[in-house]
Coordinates of C-alpha atoms in Angstrom, one line a residue:
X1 CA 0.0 0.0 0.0
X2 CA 1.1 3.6 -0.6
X3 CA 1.1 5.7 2.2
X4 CA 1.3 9.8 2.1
X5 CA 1.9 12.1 5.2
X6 CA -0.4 14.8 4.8
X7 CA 0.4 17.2 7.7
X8 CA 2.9 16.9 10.5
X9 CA 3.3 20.4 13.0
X10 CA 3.2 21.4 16.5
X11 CA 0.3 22.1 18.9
X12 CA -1.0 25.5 18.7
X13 CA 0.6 26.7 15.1
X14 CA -0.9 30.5 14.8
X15 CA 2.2 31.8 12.9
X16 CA 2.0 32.6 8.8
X17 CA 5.1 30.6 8.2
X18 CA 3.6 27.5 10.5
X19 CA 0.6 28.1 8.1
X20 CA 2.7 28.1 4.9
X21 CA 4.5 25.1 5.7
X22 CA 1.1 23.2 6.5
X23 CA -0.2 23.8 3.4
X24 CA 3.0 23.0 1.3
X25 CA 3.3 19.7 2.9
X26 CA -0.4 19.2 2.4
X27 CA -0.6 19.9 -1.3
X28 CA 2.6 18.2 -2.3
X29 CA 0.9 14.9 -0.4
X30 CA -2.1 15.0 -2.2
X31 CA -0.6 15.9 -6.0
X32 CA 1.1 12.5 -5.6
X33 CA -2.2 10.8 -5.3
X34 CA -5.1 13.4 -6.3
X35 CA -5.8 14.8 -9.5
X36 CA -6.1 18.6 -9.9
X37 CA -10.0 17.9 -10.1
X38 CA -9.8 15.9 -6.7
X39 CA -7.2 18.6 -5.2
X40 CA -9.9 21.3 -5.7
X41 CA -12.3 19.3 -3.7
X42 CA -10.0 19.2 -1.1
X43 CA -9.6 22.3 -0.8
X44 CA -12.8 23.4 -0.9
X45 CA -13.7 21.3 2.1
X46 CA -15.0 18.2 0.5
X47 CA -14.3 14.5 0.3
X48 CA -12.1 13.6 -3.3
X49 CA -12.9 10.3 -4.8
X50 CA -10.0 8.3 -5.5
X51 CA -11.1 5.7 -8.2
X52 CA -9.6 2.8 -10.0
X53 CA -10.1 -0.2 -12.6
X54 CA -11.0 -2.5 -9.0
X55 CA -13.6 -0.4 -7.3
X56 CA -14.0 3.2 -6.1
X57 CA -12.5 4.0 -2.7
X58 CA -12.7 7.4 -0.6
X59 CA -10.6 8.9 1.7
X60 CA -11.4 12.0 4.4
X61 CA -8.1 14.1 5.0
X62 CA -8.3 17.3 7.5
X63 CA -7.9 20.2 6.5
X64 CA -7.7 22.2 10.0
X65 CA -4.1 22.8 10.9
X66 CA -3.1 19.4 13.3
X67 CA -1.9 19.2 16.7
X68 CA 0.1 16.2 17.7
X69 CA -1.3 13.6 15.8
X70 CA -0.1 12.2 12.4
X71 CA -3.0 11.9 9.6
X72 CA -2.1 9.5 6.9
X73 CA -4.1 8.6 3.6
X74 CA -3.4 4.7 2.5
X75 CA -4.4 3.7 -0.8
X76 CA -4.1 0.1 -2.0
X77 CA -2.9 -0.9 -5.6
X78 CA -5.4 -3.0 -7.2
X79 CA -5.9 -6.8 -6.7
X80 CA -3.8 -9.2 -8.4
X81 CA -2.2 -6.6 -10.5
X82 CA 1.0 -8.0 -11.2
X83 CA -0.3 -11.4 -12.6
X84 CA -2.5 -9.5 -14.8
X85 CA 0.2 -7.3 -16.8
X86 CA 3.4 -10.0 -16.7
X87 CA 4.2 -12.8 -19.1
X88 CA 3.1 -16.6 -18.4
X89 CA 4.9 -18.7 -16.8
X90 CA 5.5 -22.3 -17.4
X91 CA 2.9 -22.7 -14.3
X92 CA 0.7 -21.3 -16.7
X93 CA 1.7 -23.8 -19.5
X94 CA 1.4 -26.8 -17.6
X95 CA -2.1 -25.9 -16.1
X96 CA -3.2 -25.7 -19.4
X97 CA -1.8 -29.0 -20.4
X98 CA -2.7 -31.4 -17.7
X99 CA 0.1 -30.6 -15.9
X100 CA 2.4 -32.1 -18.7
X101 CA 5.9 -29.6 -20.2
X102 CA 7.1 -30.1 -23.1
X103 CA 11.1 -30.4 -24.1
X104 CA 12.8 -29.9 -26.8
X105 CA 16.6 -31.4 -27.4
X106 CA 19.3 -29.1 -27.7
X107 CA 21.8 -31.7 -29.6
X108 CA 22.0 -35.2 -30.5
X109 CA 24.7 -37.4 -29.1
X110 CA 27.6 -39.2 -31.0
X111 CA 29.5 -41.7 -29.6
X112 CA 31.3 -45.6 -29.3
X113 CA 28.1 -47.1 -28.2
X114 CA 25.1 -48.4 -30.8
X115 CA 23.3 -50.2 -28.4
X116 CA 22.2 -49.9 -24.7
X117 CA 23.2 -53.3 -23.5
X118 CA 26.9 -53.4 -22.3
X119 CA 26.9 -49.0 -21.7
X120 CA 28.6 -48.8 -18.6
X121 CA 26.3 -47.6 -15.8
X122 CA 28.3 -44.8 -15.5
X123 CA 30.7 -43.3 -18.0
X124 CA 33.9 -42.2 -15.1
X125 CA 34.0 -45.7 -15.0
X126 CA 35.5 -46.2 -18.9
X127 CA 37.2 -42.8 -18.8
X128 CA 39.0 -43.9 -22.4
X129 CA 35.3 -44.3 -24.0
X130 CA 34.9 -41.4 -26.4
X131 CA 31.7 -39.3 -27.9
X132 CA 30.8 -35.7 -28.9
X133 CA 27.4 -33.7 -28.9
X134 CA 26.4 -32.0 -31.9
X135 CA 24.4 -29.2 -30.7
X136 CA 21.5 -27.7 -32.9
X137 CA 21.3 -24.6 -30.7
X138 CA 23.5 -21.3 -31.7
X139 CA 26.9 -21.8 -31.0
X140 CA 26.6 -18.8 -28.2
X141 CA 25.5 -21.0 -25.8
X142 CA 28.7 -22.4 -25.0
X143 CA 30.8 -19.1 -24.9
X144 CA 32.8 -19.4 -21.7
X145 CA 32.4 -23.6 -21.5
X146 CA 35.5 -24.2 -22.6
X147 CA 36.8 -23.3 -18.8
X148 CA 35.8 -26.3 -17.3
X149 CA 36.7 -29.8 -17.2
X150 CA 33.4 -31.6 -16.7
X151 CA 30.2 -31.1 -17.6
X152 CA 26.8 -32.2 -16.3
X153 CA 24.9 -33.5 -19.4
X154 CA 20.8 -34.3 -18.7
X155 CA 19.1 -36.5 -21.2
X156 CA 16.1 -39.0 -22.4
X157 CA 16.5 -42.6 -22.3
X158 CA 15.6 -43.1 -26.0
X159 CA 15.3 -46.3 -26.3
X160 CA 13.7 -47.9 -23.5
X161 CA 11.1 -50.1 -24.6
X162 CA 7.8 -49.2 -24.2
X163 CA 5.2 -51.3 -21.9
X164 CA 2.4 -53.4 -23.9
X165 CA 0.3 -52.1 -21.2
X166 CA -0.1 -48.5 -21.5
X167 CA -1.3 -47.6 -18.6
X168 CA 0.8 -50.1 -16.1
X169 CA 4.1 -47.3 -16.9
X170 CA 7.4 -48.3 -15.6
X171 CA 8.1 -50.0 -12.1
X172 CA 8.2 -48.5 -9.1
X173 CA 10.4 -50.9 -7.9
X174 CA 13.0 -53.4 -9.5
X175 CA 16.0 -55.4 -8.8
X176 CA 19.2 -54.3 -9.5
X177 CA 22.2 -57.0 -10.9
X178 CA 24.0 -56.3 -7.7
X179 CA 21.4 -56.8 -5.3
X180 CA 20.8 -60.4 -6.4
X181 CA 17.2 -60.9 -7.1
X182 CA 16.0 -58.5 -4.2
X183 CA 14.2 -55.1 -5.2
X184 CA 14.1 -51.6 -4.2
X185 CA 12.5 -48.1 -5.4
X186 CA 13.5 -47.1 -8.7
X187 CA 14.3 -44.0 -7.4
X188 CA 17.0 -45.6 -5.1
X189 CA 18.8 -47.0 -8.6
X190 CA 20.4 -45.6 -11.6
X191 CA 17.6 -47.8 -13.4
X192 CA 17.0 -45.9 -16.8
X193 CA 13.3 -46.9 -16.8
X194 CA 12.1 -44.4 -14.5
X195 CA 8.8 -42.5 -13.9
X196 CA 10.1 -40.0 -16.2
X197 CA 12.4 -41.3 -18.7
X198 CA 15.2 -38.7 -18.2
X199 CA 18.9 -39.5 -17.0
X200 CA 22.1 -37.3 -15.5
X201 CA 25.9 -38.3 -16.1
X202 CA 29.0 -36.7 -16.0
X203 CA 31.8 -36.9 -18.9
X204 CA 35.5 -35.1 -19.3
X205 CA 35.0 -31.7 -21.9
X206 CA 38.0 -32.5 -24.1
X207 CA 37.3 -29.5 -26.3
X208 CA 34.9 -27.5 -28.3
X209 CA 34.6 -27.2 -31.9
X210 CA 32.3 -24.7 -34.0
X211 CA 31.2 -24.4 -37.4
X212 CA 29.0 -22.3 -39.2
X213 CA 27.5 -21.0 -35.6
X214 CA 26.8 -24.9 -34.5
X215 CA 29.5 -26.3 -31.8
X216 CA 30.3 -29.8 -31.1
X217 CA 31.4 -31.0 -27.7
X218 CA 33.9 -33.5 -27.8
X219 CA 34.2 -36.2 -24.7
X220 CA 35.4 -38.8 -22.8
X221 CA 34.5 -41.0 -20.2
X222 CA 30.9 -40.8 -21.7
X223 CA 28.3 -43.8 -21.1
X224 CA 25.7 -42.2 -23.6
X225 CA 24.3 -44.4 -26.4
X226 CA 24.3 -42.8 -30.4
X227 CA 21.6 -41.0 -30.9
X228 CA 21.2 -39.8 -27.3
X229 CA 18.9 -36.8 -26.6
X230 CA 20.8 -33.8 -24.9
X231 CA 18.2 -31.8 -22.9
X232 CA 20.7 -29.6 -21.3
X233 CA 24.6 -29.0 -19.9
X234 CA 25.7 -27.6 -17.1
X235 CA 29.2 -27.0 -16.1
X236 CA 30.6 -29.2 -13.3
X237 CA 31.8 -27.0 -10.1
X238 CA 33.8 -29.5 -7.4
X239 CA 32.8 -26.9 -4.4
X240 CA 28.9 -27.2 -4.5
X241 CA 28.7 -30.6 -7.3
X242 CA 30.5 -32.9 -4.9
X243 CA 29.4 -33.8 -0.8
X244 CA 31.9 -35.2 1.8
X245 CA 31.4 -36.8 3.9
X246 CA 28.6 -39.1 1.6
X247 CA 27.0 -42.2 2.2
X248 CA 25.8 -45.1 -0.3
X249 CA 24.5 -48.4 0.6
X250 CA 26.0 -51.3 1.2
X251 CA 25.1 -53.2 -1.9
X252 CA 26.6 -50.2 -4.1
X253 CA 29.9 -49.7 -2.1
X254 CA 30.6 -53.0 -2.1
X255 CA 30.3 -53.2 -6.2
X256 CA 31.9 -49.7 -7.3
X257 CA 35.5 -51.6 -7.0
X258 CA 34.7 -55.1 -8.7
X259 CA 35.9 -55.8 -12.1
X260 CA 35.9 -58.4 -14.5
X261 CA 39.2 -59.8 -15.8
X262 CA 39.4 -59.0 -19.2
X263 CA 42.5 -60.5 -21.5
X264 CA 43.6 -60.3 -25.3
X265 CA 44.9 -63.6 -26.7
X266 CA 47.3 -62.8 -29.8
X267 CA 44.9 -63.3 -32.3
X268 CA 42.6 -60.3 -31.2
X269 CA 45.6 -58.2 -30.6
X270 CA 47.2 -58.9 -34.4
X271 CA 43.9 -57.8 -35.5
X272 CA 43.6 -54.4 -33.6
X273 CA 47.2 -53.8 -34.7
X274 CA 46.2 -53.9 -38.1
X275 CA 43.4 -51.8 -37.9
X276 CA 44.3 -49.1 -36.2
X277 CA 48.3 -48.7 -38.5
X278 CA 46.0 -49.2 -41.7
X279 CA 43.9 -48.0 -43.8
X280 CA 40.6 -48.5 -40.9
X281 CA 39.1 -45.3 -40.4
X282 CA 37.5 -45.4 -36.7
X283 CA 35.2 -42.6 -35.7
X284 CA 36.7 -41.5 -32.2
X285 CA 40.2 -42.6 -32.0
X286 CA 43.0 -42.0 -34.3
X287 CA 42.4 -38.3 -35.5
X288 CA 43.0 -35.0 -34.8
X289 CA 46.7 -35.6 -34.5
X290 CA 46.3 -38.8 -33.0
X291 CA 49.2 -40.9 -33.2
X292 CA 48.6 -44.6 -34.2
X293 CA 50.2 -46.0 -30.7
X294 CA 48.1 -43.6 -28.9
X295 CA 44.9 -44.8 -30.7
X296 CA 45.4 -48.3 -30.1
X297 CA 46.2 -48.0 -26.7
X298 CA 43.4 -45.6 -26.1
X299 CA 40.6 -47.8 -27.9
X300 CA 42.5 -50.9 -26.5
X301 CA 41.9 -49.8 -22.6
X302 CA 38.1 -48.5 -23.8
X303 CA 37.5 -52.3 -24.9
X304 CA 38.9 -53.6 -21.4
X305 CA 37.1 -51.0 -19.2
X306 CA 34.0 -51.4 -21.1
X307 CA 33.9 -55.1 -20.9
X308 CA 35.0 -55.5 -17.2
X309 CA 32.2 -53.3 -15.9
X310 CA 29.6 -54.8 -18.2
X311 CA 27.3 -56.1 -15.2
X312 CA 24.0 -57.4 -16.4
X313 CA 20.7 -59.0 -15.0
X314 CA 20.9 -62.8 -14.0
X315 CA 19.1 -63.8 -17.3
X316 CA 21.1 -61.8 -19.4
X317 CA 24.2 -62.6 -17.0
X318 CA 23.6 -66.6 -18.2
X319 CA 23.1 -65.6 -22.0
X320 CA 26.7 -64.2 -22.0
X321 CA 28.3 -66.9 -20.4
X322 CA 26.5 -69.5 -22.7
X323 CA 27.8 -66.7 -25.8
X324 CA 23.8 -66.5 -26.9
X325 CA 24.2 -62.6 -26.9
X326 CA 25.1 -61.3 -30.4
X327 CA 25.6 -57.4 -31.1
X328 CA 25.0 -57.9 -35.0
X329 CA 21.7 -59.1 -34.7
X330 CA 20.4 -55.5 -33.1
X331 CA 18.2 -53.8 -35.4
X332 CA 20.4 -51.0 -34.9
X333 CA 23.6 -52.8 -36.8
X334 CA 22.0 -54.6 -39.4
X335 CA 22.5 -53.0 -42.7
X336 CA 26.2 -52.6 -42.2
X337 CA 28.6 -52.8 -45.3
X338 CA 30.5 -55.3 -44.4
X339 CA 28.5 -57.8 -42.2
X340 CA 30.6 -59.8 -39.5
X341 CA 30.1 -63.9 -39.5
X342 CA 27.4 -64.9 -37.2
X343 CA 29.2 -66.6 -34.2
X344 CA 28.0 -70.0 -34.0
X345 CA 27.0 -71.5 -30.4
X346 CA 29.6 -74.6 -30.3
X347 CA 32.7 -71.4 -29.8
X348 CA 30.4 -69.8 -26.9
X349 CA 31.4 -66.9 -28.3
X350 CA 29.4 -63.3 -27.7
X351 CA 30.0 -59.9 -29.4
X352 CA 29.7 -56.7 -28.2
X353 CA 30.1 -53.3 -30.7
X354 CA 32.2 -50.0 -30.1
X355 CA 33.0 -47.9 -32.1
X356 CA 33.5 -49.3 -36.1
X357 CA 34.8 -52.6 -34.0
X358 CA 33.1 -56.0 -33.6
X359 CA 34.6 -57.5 -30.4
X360 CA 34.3 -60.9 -30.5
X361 CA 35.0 -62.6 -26.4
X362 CA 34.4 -65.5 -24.4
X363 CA 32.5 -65.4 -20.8
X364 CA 33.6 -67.8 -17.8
X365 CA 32.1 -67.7 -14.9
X366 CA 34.3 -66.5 -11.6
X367 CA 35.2 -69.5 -9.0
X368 CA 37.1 -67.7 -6.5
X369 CA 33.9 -64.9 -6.1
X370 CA 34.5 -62.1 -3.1
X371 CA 30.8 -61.4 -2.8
X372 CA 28.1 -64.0 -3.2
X373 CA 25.6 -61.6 -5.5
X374 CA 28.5 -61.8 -8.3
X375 CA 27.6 -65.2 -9.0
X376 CA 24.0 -64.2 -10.5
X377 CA 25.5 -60.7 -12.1
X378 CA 28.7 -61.9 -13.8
X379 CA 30.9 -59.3 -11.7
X380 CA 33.7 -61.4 -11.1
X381 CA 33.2 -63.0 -14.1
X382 CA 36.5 -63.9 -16.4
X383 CA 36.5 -62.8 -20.3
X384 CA 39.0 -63.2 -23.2
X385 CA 38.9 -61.4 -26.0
X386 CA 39.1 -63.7 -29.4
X387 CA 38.5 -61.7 -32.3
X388 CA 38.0 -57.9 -33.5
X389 CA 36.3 -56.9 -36.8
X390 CA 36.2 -53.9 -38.9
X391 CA 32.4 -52.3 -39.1
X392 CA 32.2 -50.2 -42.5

């Protein structure tokens, strides 16, 4: 509310200049509120009418000269007044779409992974996996990025599959690998089918490169499948983006240092030779300077990291080890150029994809196990690497 002093003075003013000074103070008071109409009925003794758009409101104000007492007029802006003359706000939006937003992507991702089984859970955990984000927002956006080391990067589990029953959604609980068969709230999991299908990771900025007012981010230690929807980035800040002390359960502690043993028998590593000193393009490692030794062992370490943290589901955990999973028969890498021979059950042999590579690898099941869950997840499990193949 706005609130004018219309007189202040003494008891008993009598003087000319006491006078004067009660009628300045008077009229400058009510020419901040009154027009000259409403001053002239003041004046002349009368009551002004203050109206606005709301409702009409009056106000008496003395005119005989006061004596100790302070006289104030308080007039109240109109009701709801702000919301009326501002812009909507997503509030706004959402009420008028049963509470639903809408999102658009701000870039697509690029990287070593085609499909979502065998992604590390986290990328920090294969810091020598490599991707990019091609942005389709103006290249402004990242003025100033360049300054920091990590990035936050939120995005949309693309290709979760989608429930027959339309209205059942995802669960609210599930199991994860390392829990051995027992469940617990989604929302106490890195699960990627989630209430909403949105995700969080962090990955090493490596460097930025623009063209024609688009900018591609270039990364490492990324877990993000091609084709990846980037919602938004945020730059990663150590002070307020990490907590210590921090506490995690038992079941995830006790998992964040397992890894599977993962070996290269002379075969596999003839073939990666030969890829990476020829004539092989690959599409993350081996450019921009690169130097062939650096490439190999680069792509060589991204193959072990990804392989000795691929834990899956018990079902999926016995497929491997009987070599029933095969990376070619995805929709998503049929229709390559040169299709890789279809491993045959009698070499047990599975396949996983990275990059323009088809790793070819054996699964044996761990006998010395250090927690009793790894038996159903493949943890502790052993692999050996028998093959590698050239994806056009």
């Amino acid at each position: 509310a706005t609130v004018v002093d219309v007189a202040r003075a003494g008891a008993g003013a009598d003087t000319l200049g006491q006078w004067t000074f009660f009628l300045a103070g008077t009229l400058v008071g009510a020419l901040s509120v009154f027009t000259i109409q409403q001053l002239l009925q003041l004046l002349a003794g009368g009551t002004p009418v203050i109206s606005d758009s709301s409702e009409t409101k009056t106000a008496k104000v003395t005119t005989n000269p006061p004596t100790t007492e302070i006289t104030t007029l308080v007039v109240e802006p109109k009701e709801n007044t702000l919301q009326n003359t501002s812009r909507p706000t997503l509030q706004d939006l959402m009420e008028q779409n049963n509470n639903k937003l809408e999102i658009e992507a701000i870039g697509h991702v690029r990287s070593v992974y085609r499909l979502c089984v065998g992604t590390p859970r986290q990328g920090l955990l294969a810091p020598h996996a490599r991707g990019r984000i091609d942005l389709t927002i103006p290249a402004d956006a990242v003025q100033g990025l360049d300054g920091y080391s990590h990035i936050w990067i939120l995005f949309v589990f693309h290709l979760n599959t989608l429930s027959s029953k339309k209205k059942q959604g995802s669960p609210m609980k599930i199991a994860p690998p390392a829990l051995g068969g027992k469940k617990v709230g989604v929302l106490a999991t890195r699960s990627p089918h989630r209430p909403n299908p949105v995700g969080v990771t962090l990955a090493r900025l490596d460097r930025i490169v623009t063209h024609k007012n688009l900018a591609s981010l270039h990364l490492s230690g990324l877990d993000l499948v091609d084709g990846t929807p980037v919602v938004d980035i945020k730059p990663f800040v150590q002070t307020y983006d990490s907590a210590d002390p921090n506490q995690v359960p038992d079941w995830v502690f006790g998992g964040l240092a397992l890894r599977r043993s993962v070996t290269f028998n002379e075969h596999a590593n003839q073939q990666l030779y030969d890829i990476v000193h020829g004539n092989r393009r690959l599409n993350f490692y081996g450019k921009k300077g690169e130097r062939p030794q650096d490439a190999l062992h680069n792509i060589k370490c991204c193959i072990e990291e990804v392989l000795s943290i691929d834990v899956r589901s018990q079902w999926q955990t016995e497929k491997s080890r009987k070599g029933k999973y095969s990376a070619e028969r995805a929709v998503r890498l049929q229709g390559s150029k040169e299709s890789p021979k279809t491993p045959t059950e009698s070499t047990n042999e599975c396949t996983q994809q990275l990059d323009n590579l088809l790793i070819r690898y054996q699964v044996q099941e761990g006998q010395r196990l250090t927690r009793e869950t790894s038996q159903g997840s493949g943890a502790e499990d052993i692999v050996l690497v028998t093959a590698i193949e050239y994806l056009k």
